[in-house]
Structure formats: structure tokens, C-alpha cells
PDB file of C-alpha atoms in Angstrom:
ATOM      1  CA  UNK A 256       5.727 -13.936  14.115  1.00 49.00           C
ATOM      2  CA  UNK A 257       8.116 -12.491  17.355  1.00 62.00           C
ATOM      3  CA  UNK A 258       9.174  -9.678  18.582  1.00 68.00           C
ATOM      4  CA  UNK A 259      12.295 -10.314  20.680  1.00 76.00           C
ATOM      5  CA  UNK A 260      14.945  -9.247  18.634  1.00 78.00           C
ATOM      6  CA  UNK A 261      12.854  -5.752  18.298  1.00 80.00           C
ATOM      7  CA  UNK A 262      12.227  -5.036  21.931  1.00 80.00           C
ATOM      8  CA  UNK A 263      14.265  -2.153  23.712  1.00 90.00           C
ATOM      9  CA  UNK A 264      15.178   1.607  23.274  1.00 94.00           C
ATOM     10  CA  UNK A 265      13.335   3.775  20.971  1.00 95.00           C
ATOM     11  CA  UNK A 266      13.860   7.411  19.838  1.00 96.00           C
ATOM     12  CA  UNK A 267      10.358   8.692  19.936  1.00 96.00           C
ATOM     13  CA  UNK A 268       9.480  12.656  17.882  1.00 97.00           C
ATOM     14  CA  UNK A 269       6.138  13.903  15.841  1.00 96.00           C
ATOM     15  CA  UNK A 270       5.665  13.978  12.508  1.00 94.00           C
ATOM     16  CA  UNK A 271       2.824  15.875  11.726  1.00 91.00           C
ATOM     17  CA  UNK A 272       1.278  14.676  14.803  1.00 91.00           C
ATOM     18  CA  UNK A 273       1.931  11.353  14.320  1.00 92.00           C
ATOM     19  CA  UNK A 274       4.629   9.071  16.284  1.00 95.00           C
ATOM     20  CA  UNK A 275       7.772   7.592  14.823  1.00 95.00           C
ATOM     21  CA  UNK A 276      10.873   6.131  16.396  1.00 95.00           C
ATOM     22  CA  UNK A 277      14.025   5.369  15.752  1.00 94.00           C
ATOM     23  CA  UNK A 278      16.454   2.536  17.191  1.00 93.00           C
ATOM     24  CA  UNK A 279      18.324   3.898  19.627  1.00 95.00           C
ATOM     25  CA  UNK A 280      21.301   1.959  18.523  1.00 93.00           C
ATOM     26  CA  UNK A 281      21.797   4.234  16.144  1.00 92.00           C
ATOM     27  CA  UNK A 282      21.704   7.832  17.213  1.00 96.00           C
ATOM     28  CA  UNK A 283      24.690   9.055  17.351  1.00 96.00           C
ATOM     29  CA  UNK A 284      22.957  12.416  18.738  1.00 97.00           C
ATOM     30  CA  UNK A 285      20.109  15.119  18.518  1.00 97.00           C
ATOM     31  CA  UNK A 286      20.599  18.728  17.563  1.00 97.00           C
ATOM     32  CA  UNK A 287      18.637  21.833  16.583  1.00 96.00           C
ATOM     33  CA  UNK A 288      17.745  23.193  13.646  1.00 95.00           C
ATOM     34  CA  UNK A 289      20.881  24.566  11.674  1.00 92.00           C
ATOM     35  CA  UNK A 290      21.860  26.706   8.893  1.00 94.00           C
ATOM     36  CA  UNK A 291      21.461  24.197   5.472  1.00 96.00           C
ATOM     37  CA  UNK A 292      23.146  24.579   2.744  1.00 96.00           C
ATOM     38  CA  UNK A 293      21.542  22.939  -0.165  1.00 95.00           C
ATOM     39  CA  UNK A 294      23.067  21.065  -2.796  1.00 92.00           C
ATOM     40  CA  UNK A 295      21.917  21.189  -6.236  1.00 92.00           C
ATOM     41  CA  UNK A 296      20.471  18.716  -8.132  1.00 89.00           C
ATOM     42  CA  UNK A 297      19.652  16.710  -5.377  1.00 88.00           C
ATOM     43  CA  UNK A 298      16.044  14.979  -4.519  1.00 89.00           C
ATOM     44  CA  UNK A 299      13.123  17.376  -3.204  1.00 92.00           C
ATOM     45  CA  UNK A 300      13.134  15.808   0.883  1.00 93.00           C
ATOM     46  CA  UNK A 301      16.932  16.015   1.159  1.00 93.00           C
ATOM     47  CA  UNK A 302      17.269  19.831   2.142  1.00 96.00           C
ATOM     48  CA  UNK A 303      21.128  20.110   1.812  1.00 95.00           C
ATOM     49  CA  UNK A 304      23.646  19.580   4.121  1.00 96.00           C
ATOM     50  CA  UNK A 305      25.434  21.194   7.064  1.00 97.00           C
ATOM     51  CA  UNK A 306      28.804  21.218   8.833  1.00 96.00           C
ATOM     52  CA  UNK A 307      29.060  19.648  12.278  1.00 95.00           C
ATOM     53  CA  UNK A 308      31.620  19.801  14.619  1.00 93.00           C
ATOM     54  CA  UNK A 309      33.895  19.226  11.155  1.00 94.00           C
ATOM     55  CA  UNK A 310      31.437  16.592   9.975  1.00 93.00           C
ATOM     56  CA  UNK A 311      29.239  17.262   6.387  1.00 94.00           C
ATOM     57  CA  UNK A 312      26.245  15.646   6.868  1.00 96.00           C
ATOM     58  CA  UNK A 313      23.249  15.259   4.434  1.00 95.00           C
ATOM     59  CA  UNK A 314      20.020  16.708   5.826  1.00 96.00           C
ATOM     60  CA  UNK A 315      16.329  14.593   5.224  1.00 95.00           C
ATOM     61  CA  UNK A 316      12.893  16.643   5.578  1.00 96.00           C
ATOM     62  CA  UNK A 317      11.262  14.058   6.913  1.00 95.00           C
ATOM     63  CA  UNK A 318       8.435  15.478   5.940  1.00 95.00           C
ATOM     64  CA  UNK A 319       8.636  15.392   2.791  1.00 94.00           C
ATOM     65  CA  UNK A 320      10.348  11.601   2.618  1.00 91.00           C
ATOM     66  CA  UNK A 321       6.666  10.916   3.270  1.00 89.00           C
ATOM     67  CA  UNK A 322       5.054  12.388   1.157  1.00 89.00           C
ATOM     68  CA  UNK A 323       3.416  15.311   3.643  1.00 92.00           C
ATOM     69  CA  UNK A 324       3.257  18.969   3.254  1.00 93.00           C
ATOM     70  CA  UNK A 325       6.324  21.094   4.092  1.00 94.00           C
ATOM     71  CA  UNK A 326       6.460  23.426   7.188  1.00 95.00           C
ATOM     72  CA  UNK A 327       8.608  26.532   8.117  1.00 96.00           C
ATOM     73  CA  UNK A 328      11.122  25.027  11.035  1.00 96.00           C
ATOM     74  CA  UNK A 329      10.887  26.917  14.301  1.00 96.00           C
ATOM     75  CA  UNK A 330      12.610  26.171  17.767  1.00 96.00           C
ATOM     76  CA  UNK A 331      10.980  22.570  18.576  1.00 96.00           C
ATOM     77  CA  UNK A 332      12.184  21.744  14.925  1.00 97.00           C
ATOM     78  CA  UNK A 333      14.876  18.751  15.632  1.00 98.00           C
ATOM     79  CA  UNK A 334      17.685  16.990  13.286  1.00 98.00           C
ATOM     80  CA  UNK A 335      18.422  12.915  15.033  1.00 98.00           C
ATOM     81  CA  UNK A 336      21.776  12.375  13.414  1.00 97.00           C
ATOM     82  CA  UNK A 337      21.736   8.644  11.991  1.00 95.00           C
ATOM     83  CA  UNK A 338      23.765   5.713  11.653  1.00 92.00           C
ATOM     84  CA  UNK A 339      22.651   4.214   8.097  1.00 87.00           C
ATOM     85  CA  UNK A 340      25.950   1.445   7.035  1.00 83.00           C
ATOM     86  CA  UNK A 341      28.520   3.680   7.781  1.00 85.00           C
ATOM     87  CA  UNK A 342      26.982   6.777   6.763  1.00 87.00           C
ATOM     88  CA  UNK A 343      25.717   9.876   9.011  1.00 93.00           C
ATOM     89  CA  UNK A 344      22.074  11.007   8.031  1.00 95.00           C
ATOM     90  CA  UNK A 345      20.545  14.058   9.974  1.00 97.00           C
ATOM     91  CA  UNK A 346      16.519  13.684   9.986  1.00 97.00           C
ATOM     92  CA  UNK A 347      14.314  16.241  10.553  1.00 98.00           C
ATOM     93  CA  UNK A 348      11.593  15.932  12.577  1.00 98.00           C
ATOM     94  CA  UNK A 349       8.596  17.799  14.213  1.00 98.00           C
ATOM     95  CA  UNK A 350       9.883  17.840  17.022  1.00 97.00           C
ATOM     96  CA  UNK A 351      12.237  14.974  19.538  1.00 97.00           C
ATOM     97  CA  UNK A 352       9.960  13.813  22.575  1.00 95.00           C
ATOM     98  CA  UNK A 353      11.107  10.887  24.645  1.00 94.00           C
ATOM     99  CA  UNK A 354      13.907   7.619  24.651  1.00 95.00           C
ATOM    100  CA  UNK A 355      12.037   4.813  25.650  1.00 94.00           C
ATOM    101  CA  UNK A 356      11.547   1.199  26.435  1.00 93.00           C
ATOM    102  CA  UNK A 357       8.837  -0.642  23.798  1.00 92.00           C
ATOM    103  CA  UNK A 358       9.105  -4.401  25.000  1.00 90.00           C
ATOM    104  CA  UNK A 359       7.929  -7.646  22.541  1.00 89.00           C
ATOM    105  CA  UNK A 360       4.677  -7.254  24.648  1.00 91.00           C
ATOM    106  CA  UNK A 361       4.214  -3.952  22.883  1.00 91.00           C
ATOM    107  CA  UNK A 362       4.702  -4.520  19.569  1.00 91.00           C
ATOM    108  CA  UNK A 363       2.688  -5.708  16.517  1.00 89.00           C
ATOM    109  CA  UNK A 364       3.647  -6.711  12.979  1.00 86.00           C
ATOM    110  CA  UNK A 365       3.164  -3.258  10.892  1.00 81.00           C
ATOM    111  CA  UNK A 366       0.478  -2.083   8.977  1.00 72.00           C
ATOM    112  CA  UNK A 367       0.117  -3.625   4.974  1.00 70.00           C
ATOM    113  CA  UNK A 368      -1.301  -0.413   3.774  1.00 64.00           C
ATOM    114  CA  UNK A 369      -1.544   3.090   5.420  1.00 54.00           C
ATOM    115  CA  UNK A 370      -2.686   6.414   3.888  1.00 52.00           C
ATOM    116  CA  UNK A 371       0.894   8.192   3.717  1.00 55.00           C
ATOM    117  CA  UNK A 372       4.043   6.497   2.089  1.00 56.00           C
ATOM    118  CA  UNK A 373       5.582   5.665   5.458  1.00 59.00           C
ATOM    119  CA  UNK A 374       4.329   2.268   5.604  1.00 67.00           C
ATOM    120  CA  UNK A 375       6.924   0.556   3.416  1.00 76.00           C
ATOM    121  CA  UNK A 376       9.912   1.641   5.880  1.00 84.00           C
ATOM    122  CA  UNK A 377       7.550   0.629   9.528  1.00 87.00           C
ATOM    123  CA  UNK A 378       9.523  -2.201  10.836  1.00 87.00           C
ATOM    124  CA  UNK A 379       6.666  -2.162  13.759  1.00 90.00           C
ATOM    125  CA  UNK A 380       3.489  -0.791  15.509  1.00 91.00           C
ATOM    126  CA  UNK A 381       4.423  -0.285  19.112  1.00 92.00           C
ATOM    127  CA  UNK A 382       2.228   0.872  21.938  1.00 91.00           C
ATOM    128  CA  UNK A 383       3.290   3.087  24.592  1.00 86.00           C
ATOM    129  CA  UNK A 384       0.689   4.433  27.371  1.00 82.00           C
ATOM    130  CA  UNK A 385      -1.844   3.469  25.205  1.00 83.00           C
ATOM    131  CA  UNK A 386      -0.254   5.359  21.958  1.00 90.00           C
ATOM    132  CA  UNK A 387       0.125   3.734  18.594  1.00 92.00           C
ATOM    133  CA  UNK A 388       4.095   4.708  18.146  1.00 94.00           C
ATOM    134  CA  UNK A 389       5.210   3.388  13.852  1.00 92.00           C
ATOM    135  CA  UNK A 390       9.025   1.590  14.394  1.00 92.00           C
ATOM    136  CA  UNK A 391      10.601   2.423  11.780  1.00 92.00           C
ATOM    137  CA  UNK A 392      13.260   0.665   9.835  1.00 87.00           C
ATOM    138  CA  UNK A 393      15.952   3.238   8.879  1.00 80.00           C
ATOM    139  CA  UNK A 394      17.744   0.912   6.218  1.00 79.00           C
ATOM    140  CA  UNK A 395      14.851   1.358   5.112  1.00 80.00           C
ATOM    141  CA  UNK A 396      14.672   4.713   4.079  1.00 79.00           C
ATOM    142  CA  UNK A 397      17.019   4.871   1.308  1.00 72.00           C
ATOM    143  CA  UNK A 398      17.654   2.724  -1.969  1.00 68.00           C
ATOM    144  CA  UNK A 399      21.436   1.588  -2.500  1.00 70.00           C
ATOM    145  CA  UNK A 400      21.602   4.442  -5.286  1.00 70.00           C
ATOM    146  CA  UNK A 401      20.324   6.834  -2.669  1.00 70.00           C
ATOM    147  CA  UNK A 402      22.175   5.723  -0.300  1.00 65.00           C
ATOM    148  CA  UNK A 403      25.286   6.065  -2.199  1.00 68.00           C
ATOM    149  CA  UNK A 404      24.160   9.649  -3.307  1.00 67.00           C
ATOM    150  CA  UNK A 405      23.595  10.605   0.015  1.00 66.00           C
ATOM    151  CA  UNK A 406      27.337   9.592   1.168  1.00 64.00           C
ATOM    152  CA  UNK A 407      28.826  11.306  -1.541  1.00 66.00           C
ATOM    153  CA  UNK A 408      27.593  14.375  -0.475  1.00 59.00           C
ATOM    154  CA  UNK A 409      29.666  14.324   2.696  1.00 57.00           C
TER     155      UNK A 409
END
């Protein structure tokens, strides 16, 4: 299995002391934590919405999406704005690290199963300076109905 199509630049971030990454191609911007307006009857992982320069952005707490313990936000907490199927979504992460190149030789197939809910969203495992980074397929983070609900919130 070749990984030439998955090689490229990735934005790495941390959740619960694990490193993850999004392809930089889908990242719109990175911002600090903002005042969040809750949305009634939304999924538990959807923390609410923010108004970002006139755009309403739904926010997903990645810890909750991956069924991890919720922790208070702090000055390192960041929001990664990603475009998924023409919808801008903010992902709340513990902290953003860096943009880095990952070559095809540094990629391996994703694990069949891991101890958390994140494994179904992983498209590959990258190795950066000896550390493991789980490369997320943002298209698999939401079902079509979930994405429709998120797009209706903005």
C-alpha cells in the first residue's frame, strides 16, 4: 500500500498527551479559545458556536468527540478551523504544535483498533522524529447527518 497521496504538510496538535494531525490543505486558520455560545439540544461533543469575523463557526471539542475526559480550557487551548465539504468547523484541541512535512516513507497503515474512539478516524500513522502521530481523516469525523446538523448551525 503506497502512501504517496497522503504525504505532505500536516498541522500537529495534542489531545490527552497524544499527537494527532490534520492535512494543512483543509486547515483555514488557528485561533485561541473564544467565548462560546451553547446551542440547545446539540450533541455532547458540540460545545456551541462562535462568531468569527461575521462567520458562525460550530465548535467540536475533540476530547469529547474521542470519548475522553473533559478538562477546563486554558491559554494553550486552541481552535483549529477546518473546511469539511464546504462547511467551516472549529476543533477545540489541548494545544497546537507545528506544521511539518511527512513523507510517504514515514507513513504506515492505521491500527485496526486502539483503546479510544479515535481509531475509526485515522487514515495513517506518521513518524516524526521518532514520535508517532495519528493522521486524521476529517471526512470521517462526522456522518452525513452530523455534518448536515453542523452546517445548519451556522
